[in-house]
Short mmCIF file of C-alpha atoms in Angstrom, two decimals:
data_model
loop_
_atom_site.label_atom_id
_atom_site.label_comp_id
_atom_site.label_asym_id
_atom_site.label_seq_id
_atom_site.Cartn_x
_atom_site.Cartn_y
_atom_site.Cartn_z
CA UNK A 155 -14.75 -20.07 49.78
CA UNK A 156 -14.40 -24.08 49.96
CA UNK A 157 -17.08 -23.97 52.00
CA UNK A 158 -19.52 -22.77 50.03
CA UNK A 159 -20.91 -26.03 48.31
CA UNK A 160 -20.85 -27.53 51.46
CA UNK A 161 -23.35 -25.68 52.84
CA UNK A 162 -24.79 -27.18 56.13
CA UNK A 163 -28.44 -29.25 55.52
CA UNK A 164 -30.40 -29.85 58.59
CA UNK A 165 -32.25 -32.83 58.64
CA UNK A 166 -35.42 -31.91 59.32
CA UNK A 167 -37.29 -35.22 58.11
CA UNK A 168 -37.01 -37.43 61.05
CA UNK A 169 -37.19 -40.67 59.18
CA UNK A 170 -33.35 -39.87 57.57
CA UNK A 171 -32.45 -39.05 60.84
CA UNK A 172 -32.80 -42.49 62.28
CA UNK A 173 -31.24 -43.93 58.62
CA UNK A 174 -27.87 -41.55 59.39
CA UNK A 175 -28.41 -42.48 63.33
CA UNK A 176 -28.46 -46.70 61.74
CA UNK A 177 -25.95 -46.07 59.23
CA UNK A 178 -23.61 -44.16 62.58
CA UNK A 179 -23.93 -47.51 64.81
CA UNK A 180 -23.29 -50.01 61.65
CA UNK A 181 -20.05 -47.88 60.84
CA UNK A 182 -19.77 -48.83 64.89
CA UNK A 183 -19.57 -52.05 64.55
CA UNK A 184 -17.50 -52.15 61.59
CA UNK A 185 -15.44 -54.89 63.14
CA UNK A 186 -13.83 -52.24 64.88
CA UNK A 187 -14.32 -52.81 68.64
CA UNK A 188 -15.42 -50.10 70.97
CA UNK A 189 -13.03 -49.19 73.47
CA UNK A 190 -15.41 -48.00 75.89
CA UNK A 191 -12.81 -45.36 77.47
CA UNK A 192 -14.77 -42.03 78.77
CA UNK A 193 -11.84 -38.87 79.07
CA UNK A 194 -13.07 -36.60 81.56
CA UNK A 195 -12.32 -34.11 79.23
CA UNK A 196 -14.54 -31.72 81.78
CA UNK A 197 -13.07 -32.04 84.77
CA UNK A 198 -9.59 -34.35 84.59
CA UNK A 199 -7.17 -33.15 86.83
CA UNK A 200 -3.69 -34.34 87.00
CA UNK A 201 -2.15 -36.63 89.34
CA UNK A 202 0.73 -36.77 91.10
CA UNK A 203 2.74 -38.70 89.06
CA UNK A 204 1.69 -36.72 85.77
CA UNK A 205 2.02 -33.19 87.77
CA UNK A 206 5.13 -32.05 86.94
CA UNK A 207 4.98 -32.79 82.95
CA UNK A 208 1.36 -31.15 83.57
CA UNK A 209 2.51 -27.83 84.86
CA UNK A 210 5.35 -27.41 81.93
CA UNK A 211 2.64 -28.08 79.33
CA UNK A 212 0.13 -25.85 80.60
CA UNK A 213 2.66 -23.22 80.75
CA UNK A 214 2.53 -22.89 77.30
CA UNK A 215 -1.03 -24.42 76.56
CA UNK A 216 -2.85 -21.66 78.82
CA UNK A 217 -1.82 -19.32 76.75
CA UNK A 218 -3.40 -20.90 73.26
CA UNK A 219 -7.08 -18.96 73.93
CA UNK A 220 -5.53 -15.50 73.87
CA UNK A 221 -3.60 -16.33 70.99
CA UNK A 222 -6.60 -17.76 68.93
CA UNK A 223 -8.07 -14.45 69.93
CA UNK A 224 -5.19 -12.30 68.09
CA UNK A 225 -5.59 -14.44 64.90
CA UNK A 226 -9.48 -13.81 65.33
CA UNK A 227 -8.98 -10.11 65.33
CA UNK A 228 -5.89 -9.80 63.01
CA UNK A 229 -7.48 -7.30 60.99
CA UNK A 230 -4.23 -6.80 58.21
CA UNK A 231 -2.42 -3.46 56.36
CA UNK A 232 -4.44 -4.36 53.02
CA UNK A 233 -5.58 -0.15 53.01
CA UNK A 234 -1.81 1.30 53.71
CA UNK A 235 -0.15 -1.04 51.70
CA UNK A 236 -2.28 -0.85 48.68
CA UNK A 237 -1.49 3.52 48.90
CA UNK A 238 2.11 2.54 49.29
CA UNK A 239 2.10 0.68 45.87
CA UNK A 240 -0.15 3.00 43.93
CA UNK A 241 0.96 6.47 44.91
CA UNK A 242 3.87 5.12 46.32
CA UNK A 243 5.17 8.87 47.94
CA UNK A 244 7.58 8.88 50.94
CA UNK A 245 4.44 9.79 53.20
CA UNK A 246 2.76 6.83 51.95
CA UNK A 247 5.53 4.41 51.90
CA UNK A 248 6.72 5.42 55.86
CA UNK A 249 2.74 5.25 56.84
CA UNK A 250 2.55 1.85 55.09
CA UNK A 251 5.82 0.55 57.08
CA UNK A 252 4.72 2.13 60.40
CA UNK A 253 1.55 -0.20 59.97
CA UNK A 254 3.13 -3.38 59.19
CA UNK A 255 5.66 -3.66 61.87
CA UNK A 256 3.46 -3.52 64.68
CA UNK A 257 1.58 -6.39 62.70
CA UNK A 258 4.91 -8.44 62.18
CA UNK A 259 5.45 -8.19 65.79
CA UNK A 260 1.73 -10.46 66.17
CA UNK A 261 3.08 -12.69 63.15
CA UNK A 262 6.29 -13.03 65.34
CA UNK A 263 4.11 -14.09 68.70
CA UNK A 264 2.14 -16.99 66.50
CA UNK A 265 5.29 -18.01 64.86
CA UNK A 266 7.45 -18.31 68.38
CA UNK A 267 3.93 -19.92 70.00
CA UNK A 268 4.38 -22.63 67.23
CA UNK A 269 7.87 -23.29 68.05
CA UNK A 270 6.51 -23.36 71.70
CA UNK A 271 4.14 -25.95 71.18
CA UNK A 272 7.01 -27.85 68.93
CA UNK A 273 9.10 -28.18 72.35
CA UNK A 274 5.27 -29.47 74.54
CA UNK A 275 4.05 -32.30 71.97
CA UNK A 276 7.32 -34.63 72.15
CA UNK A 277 6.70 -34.67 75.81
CA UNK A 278 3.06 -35.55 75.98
CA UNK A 279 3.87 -38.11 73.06
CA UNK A 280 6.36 -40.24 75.10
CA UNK A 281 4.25 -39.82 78.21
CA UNK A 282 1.13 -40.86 76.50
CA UNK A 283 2.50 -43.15 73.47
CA UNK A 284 4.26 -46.49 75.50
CA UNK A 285 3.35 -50.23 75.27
CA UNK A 286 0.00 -49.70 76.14
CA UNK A 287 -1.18 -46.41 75.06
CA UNK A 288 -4.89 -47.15 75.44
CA UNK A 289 -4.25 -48.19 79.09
CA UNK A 290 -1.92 -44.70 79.50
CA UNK A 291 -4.03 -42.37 77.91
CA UNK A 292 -6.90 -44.15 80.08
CA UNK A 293 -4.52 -43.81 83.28
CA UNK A 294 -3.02 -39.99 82.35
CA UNK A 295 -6.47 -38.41 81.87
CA UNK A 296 -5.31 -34.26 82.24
CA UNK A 297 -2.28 -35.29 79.79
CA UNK A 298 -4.50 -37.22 77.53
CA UNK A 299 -6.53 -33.70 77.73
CA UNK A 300 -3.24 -31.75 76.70
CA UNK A 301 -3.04 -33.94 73.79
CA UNK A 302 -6.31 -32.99 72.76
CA UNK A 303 -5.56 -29.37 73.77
CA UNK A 304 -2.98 -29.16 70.71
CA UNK A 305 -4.77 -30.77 68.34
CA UNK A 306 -7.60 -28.72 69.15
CA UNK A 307 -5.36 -25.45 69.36
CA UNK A 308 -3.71 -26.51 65.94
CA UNK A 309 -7.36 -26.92 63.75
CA UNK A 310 -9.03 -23.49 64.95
CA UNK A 311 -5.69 -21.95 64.51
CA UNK A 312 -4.96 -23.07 61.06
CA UNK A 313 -8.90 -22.94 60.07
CA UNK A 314 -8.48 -19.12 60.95
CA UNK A 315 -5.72 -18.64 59.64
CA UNK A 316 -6.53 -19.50 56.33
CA UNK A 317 -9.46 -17.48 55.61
CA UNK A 318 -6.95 -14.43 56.28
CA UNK A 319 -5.22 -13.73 53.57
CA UNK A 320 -3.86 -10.26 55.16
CA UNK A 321 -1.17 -12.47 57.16
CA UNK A 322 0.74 -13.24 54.01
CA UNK A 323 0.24 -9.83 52.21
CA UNK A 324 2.00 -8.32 55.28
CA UNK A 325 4.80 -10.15 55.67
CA UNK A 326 5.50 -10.08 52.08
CA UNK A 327 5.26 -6.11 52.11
CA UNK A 328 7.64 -6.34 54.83
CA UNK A 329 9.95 -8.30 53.42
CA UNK A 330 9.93 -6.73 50.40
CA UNK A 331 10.59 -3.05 52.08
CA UNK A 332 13.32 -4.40 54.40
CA UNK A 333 15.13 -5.39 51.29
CA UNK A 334 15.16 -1.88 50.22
CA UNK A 335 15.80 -0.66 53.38
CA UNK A 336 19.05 -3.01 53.47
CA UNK A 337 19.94 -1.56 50.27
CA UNK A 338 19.43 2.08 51.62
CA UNK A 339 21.03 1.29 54.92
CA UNK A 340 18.22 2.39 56.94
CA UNK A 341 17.66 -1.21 58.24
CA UNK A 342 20.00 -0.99 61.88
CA UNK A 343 17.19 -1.13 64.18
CA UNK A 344 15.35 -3.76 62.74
CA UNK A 345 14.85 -6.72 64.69
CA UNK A 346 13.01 -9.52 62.63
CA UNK A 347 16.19 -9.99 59.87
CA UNK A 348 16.81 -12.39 57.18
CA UNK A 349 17.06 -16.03 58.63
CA UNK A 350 14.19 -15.65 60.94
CA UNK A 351 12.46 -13.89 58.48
CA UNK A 352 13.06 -16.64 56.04
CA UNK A 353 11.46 -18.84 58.54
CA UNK A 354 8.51 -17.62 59.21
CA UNK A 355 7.86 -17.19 55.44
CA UNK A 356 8.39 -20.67 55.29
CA UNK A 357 5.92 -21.08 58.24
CA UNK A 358 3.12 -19.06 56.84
CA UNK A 359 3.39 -19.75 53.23
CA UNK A 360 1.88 -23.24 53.85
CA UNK A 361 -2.06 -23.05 53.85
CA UNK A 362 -1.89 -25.24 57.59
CA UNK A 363 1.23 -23.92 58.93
CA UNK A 364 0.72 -25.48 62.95
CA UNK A 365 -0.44 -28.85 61.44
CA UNK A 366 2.80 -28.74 59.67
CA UNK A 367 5.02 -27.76 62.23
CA UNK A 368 3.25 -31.14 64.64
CA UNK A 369 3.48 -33.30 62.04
CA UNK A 370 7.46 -32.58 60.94
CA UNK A 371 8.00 -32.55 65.04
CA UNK A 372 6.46 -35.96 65.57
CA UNK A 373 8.15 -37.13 62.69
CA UNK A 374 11.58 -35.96 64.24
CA UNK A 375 10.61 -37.52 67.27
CA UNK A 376 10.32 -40.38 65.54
CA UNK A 377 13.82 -40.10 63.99
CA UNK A 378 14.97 -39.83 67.43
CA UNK A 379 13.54 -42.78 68.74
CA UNK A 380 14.07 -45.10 65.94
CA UNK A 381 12.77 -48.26 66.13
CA UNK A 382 9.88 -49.85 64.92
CA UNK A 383 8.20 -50.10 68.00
CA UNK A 384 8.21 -46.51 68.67
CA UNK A 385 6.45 -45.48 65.67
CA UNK A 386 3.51 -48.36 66.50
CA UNK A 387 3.29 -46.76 69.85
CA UNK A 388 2.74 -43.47 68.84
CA UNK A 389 0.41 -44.22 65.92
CA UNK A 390 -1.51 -46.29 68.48
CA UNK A 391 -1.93 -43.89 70.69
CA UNK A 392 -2.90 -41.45 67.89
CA UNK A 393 -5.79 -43.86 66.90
CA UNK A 394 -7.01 -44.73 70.32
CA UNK A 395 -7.24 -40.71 70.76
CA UNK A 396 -8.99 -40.70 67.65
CA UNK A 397 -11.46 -43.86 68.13
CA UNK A 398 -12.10 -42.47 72.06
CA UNK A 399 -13.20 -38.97 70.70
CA UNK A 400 -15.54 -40.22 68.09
CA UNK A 401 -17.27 -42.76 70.43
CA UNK A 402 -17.39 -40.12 73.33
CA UNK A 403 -19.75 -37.80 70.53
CA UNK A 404 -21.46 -40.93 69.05
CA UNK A 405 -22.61 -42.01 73.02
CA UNK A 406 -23.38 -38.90 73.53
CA UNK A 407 -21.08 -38.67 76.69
CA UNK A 408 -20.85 -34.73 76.94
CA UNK A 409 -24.15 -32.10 76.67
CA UNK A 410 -22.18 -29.18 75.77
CA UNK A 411 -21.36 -28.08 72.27
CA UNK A 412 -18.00 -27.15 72.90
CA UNK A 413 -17.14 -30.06 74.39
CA UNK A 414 -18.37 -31.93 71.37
CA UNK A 415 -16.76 -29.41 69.20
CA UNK A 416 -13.53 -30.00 71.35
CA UNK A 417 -13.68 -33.63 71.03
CA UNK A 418 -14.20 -33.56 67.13
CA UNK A 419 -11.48 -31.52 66.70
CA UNK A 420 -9.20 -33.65 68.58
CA UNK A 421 -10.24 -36.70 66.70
CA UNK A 422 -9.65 -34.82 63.37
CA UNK A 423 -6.47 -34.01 64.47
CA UNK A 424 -5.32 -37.32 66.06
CA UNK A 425 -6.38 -39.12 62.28
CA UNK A 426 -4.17 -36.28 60.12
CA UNK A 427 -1.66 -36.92 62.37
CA UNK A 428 -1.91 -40.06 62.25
CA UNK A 429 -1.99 -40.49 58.54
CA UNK A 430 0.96 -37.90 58.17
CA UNK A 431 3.41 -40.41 60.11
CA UNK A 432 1.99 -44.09 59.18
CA UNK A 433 3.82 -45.61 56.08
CA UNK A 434 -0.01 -46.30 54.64
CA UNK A 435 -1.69 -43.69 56.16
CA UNK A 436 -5.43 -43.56 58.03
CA UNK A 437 -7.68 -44.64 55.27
CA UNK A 438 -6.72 -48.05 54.19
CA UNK A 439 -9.18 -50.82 55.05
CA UNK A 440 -7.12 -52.17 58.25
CA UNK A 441 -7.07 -48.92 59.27
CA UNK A 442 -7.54 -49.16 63.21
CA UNK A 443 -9.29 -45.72 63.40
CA UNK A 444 -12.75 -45.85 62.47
CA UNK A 445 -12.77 -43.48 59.75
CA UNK A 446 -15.91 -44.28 58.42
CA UNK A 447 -17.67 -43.56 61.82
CA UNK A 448 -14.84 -40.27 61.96
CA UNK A 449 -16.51 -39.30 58.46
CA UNK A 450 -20.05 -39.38 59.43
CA UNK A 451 -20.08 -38.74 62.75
CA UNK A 452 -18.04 -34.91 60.97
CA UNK A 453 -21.39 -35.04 58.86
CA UNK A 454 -24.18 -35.51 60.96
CA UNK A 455 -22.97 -33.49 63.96
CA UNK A 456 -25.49 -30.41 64.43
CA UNK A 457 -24.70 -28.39 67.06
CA UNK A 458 -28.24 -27.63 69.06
CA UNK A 459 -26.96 -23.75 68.96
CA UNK A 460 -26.41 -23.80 65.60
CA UNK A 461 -23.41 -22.24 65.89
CA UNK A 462 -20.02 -23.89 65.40
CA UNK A 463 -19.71 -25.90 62.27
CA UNK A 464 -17.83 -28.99 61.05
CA UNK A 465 -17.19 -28.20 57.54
CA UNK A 466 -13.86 -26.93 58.40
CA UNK A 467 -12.83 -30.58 59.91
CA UNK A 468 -14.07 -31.89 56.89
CA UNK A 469 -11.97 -29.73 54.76
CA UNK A 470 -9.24 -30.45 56.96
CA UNK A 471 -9.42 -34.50 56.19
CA UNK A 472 -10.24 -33.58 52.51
CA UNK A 473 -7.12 -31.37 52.00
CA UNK A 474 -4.61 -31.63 54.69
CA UNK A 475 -4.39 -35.67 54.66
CA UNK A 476 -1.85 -37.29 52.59
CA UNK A 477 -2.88 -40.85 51.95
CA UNK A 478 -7.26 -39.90 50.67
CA UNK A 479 -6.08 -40.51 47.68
CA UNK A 480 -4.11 -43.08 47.31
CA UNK A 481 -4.94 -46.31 45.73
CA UNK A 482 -5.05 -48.64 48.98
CA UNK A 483 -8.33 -45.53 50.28
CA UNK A 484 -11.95 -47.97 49.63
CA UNK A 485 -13.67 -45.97 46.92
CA UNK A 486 -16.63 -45.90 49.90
CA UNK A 487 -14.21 -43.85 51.88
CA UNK A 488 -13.50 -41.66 48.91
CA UNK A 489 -17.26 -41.22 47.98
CA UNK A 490 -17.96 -40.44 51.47
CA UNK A 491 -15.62 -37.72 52.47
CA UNK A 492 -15.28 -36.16 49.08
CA UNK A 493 -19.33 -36.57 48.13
#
């Protein structure tokens, strides 16, 4: 897979160690100044003003774990469908079927928790995203965490599911047999048809289909509010999300993996979300997210379980941004996140 040549190196030779920790506090200071802004992303809890927008949110947010879980265990038809298509007998063909539709009916819960989340991210952006976003998101700490939530929701989700290639053989099988089945007539009691089942082609087909969907919903929001200012606000508020993640893990503000996982996550969101809606993007040299720091901070981080990994965050900037390669990106940038 693409991770493969970036296989994880631990340093073990303490002297490098304090060169990456140097090289870490001079991408610091890389006349970008700290905003010294700890999230509580522990133990925020809302306030009364941010309450009610808190409750709708979480309605749909609390239920991003169990759905990560489905992904996680979405084990595919590959066996039946691969019968169907070599000895493709009635027996085989109704066994094959009988398997996939069960499995559409999963596709069908990601696909309608994507529109879900579509309807939950305009809401926390013009909550969070206002003339002052580093003052809100300072001020709104459990909505500033709900921002993070998605973002953090949206990478594990798309990192899954694009290691599973079953989710795309299935619903191709399926729409391929409900075509015949159309033809046949035997198609009445079927109850994911053609335009939604366009649609969620159209969602899965893309290698990071929930990236995708927050990205063309911000940029609608955009749309909707359009002026000028409303696009600095939000890409403001994207970048002080971004800059307060990667100096919460550089300081060293949380002990527990997962809460440094969560952070990086949210910060690697924030900056491809970022870059997706800026005319120039996240990498050119006025950049106001330190993507430098973002960059190594992604490739020194070793969690001290040895379990999760960042090399699916780097991937992410690598092949998910839309401005690494332009012209404007400093070749150190380039060499950095691509080396």
């Amino acid at each position: 897979g693409i991770n493969a040549e970036y296989g994880t190196s631990n340093t073990a030779n303490t002297s490098s160690g304090y060169i990456a920790m140097g090289a870490l506090l001079s991408a610091m200071k890389s006349g970008k100044e700290p905003l010294d802004i700890f999230l509580d992303f522990e133990n925020s809890a809302p306030s009364e003003d941010e309450q009610e927008l808190y409750d709708t949110c979480n309605a749909v947010l609390a239920r991003g774990p169990e759905i990560l879980d489905a992904l996680l265990a979405y084990k595919g038809c590959e066996e039946h469908i691969r019968k169907a298509i070599t000895t493709p007998t009635p027996e085989a063909e109704e066994a094959a079927w009988e398997a996939v539709l069960p499995a559409v009916d999963q596709l069908q819960a990601f696909f309608d928790y994507a529109t879900e989340l579509e309807g939950v991210l305009p809401k926390l952006l013009a909550a969070l995203c206002d003339q002052q976003p580093k003052h809100t998101i300072q001020n709104k700490q459990a909505l500033a965490k709900q921002l993070a939530d998605v973002l953090d929701f949206v990478l594990r989700f798309d990192d899954a599911k694009m290691v599973n290639p079953a989710i795309q053989n299935d619903f191709s099988y399926y729409r391929r047999t409900l075509n015949r089945m159309k033809i046949n007539k035997k198609d009445s009691n079927i109850k994911i048809r053609d335009e939604l089942a366009n649609r969620m082609s159209l969602f899965f087909a893309y290698p990071t289909p929930m990236m995708r969907v927050l990205s063309e919903v911000t940029s609608k929001y955009l749309q909707d509010h359009a002026s000028a200012t409303a696009r600095d606000h939000v890409t403001q508020g994207l970048s002080v999300m971004a800059n307060v993640c990667f100096e919460m893990v550089l300081n060293k503000k949380f002990e527990a993996d997962q809460t440094n996982m969560f952070c990086l996550r949210a910060m690697t969101g924030a900056i491809i979300l970022y870059d997706h809606i800026h005319a120039q993007g996240a990498f050119i040299k006025k950049s106001p997210i330190n993507m430098k720091g973002a960059i190594l901070q992604l490739k020194q981080f070793q969690p001290s379980d040895g379990g999760a990994t960042t090399d699916g965050l780097l991937n992410a900037l690598r092949f998910t941004t839309l401005h690494l390669n332009d012209q404007e990106t400093p070749s150190s940038i380039k060499a950095l996140l691509i080396g």
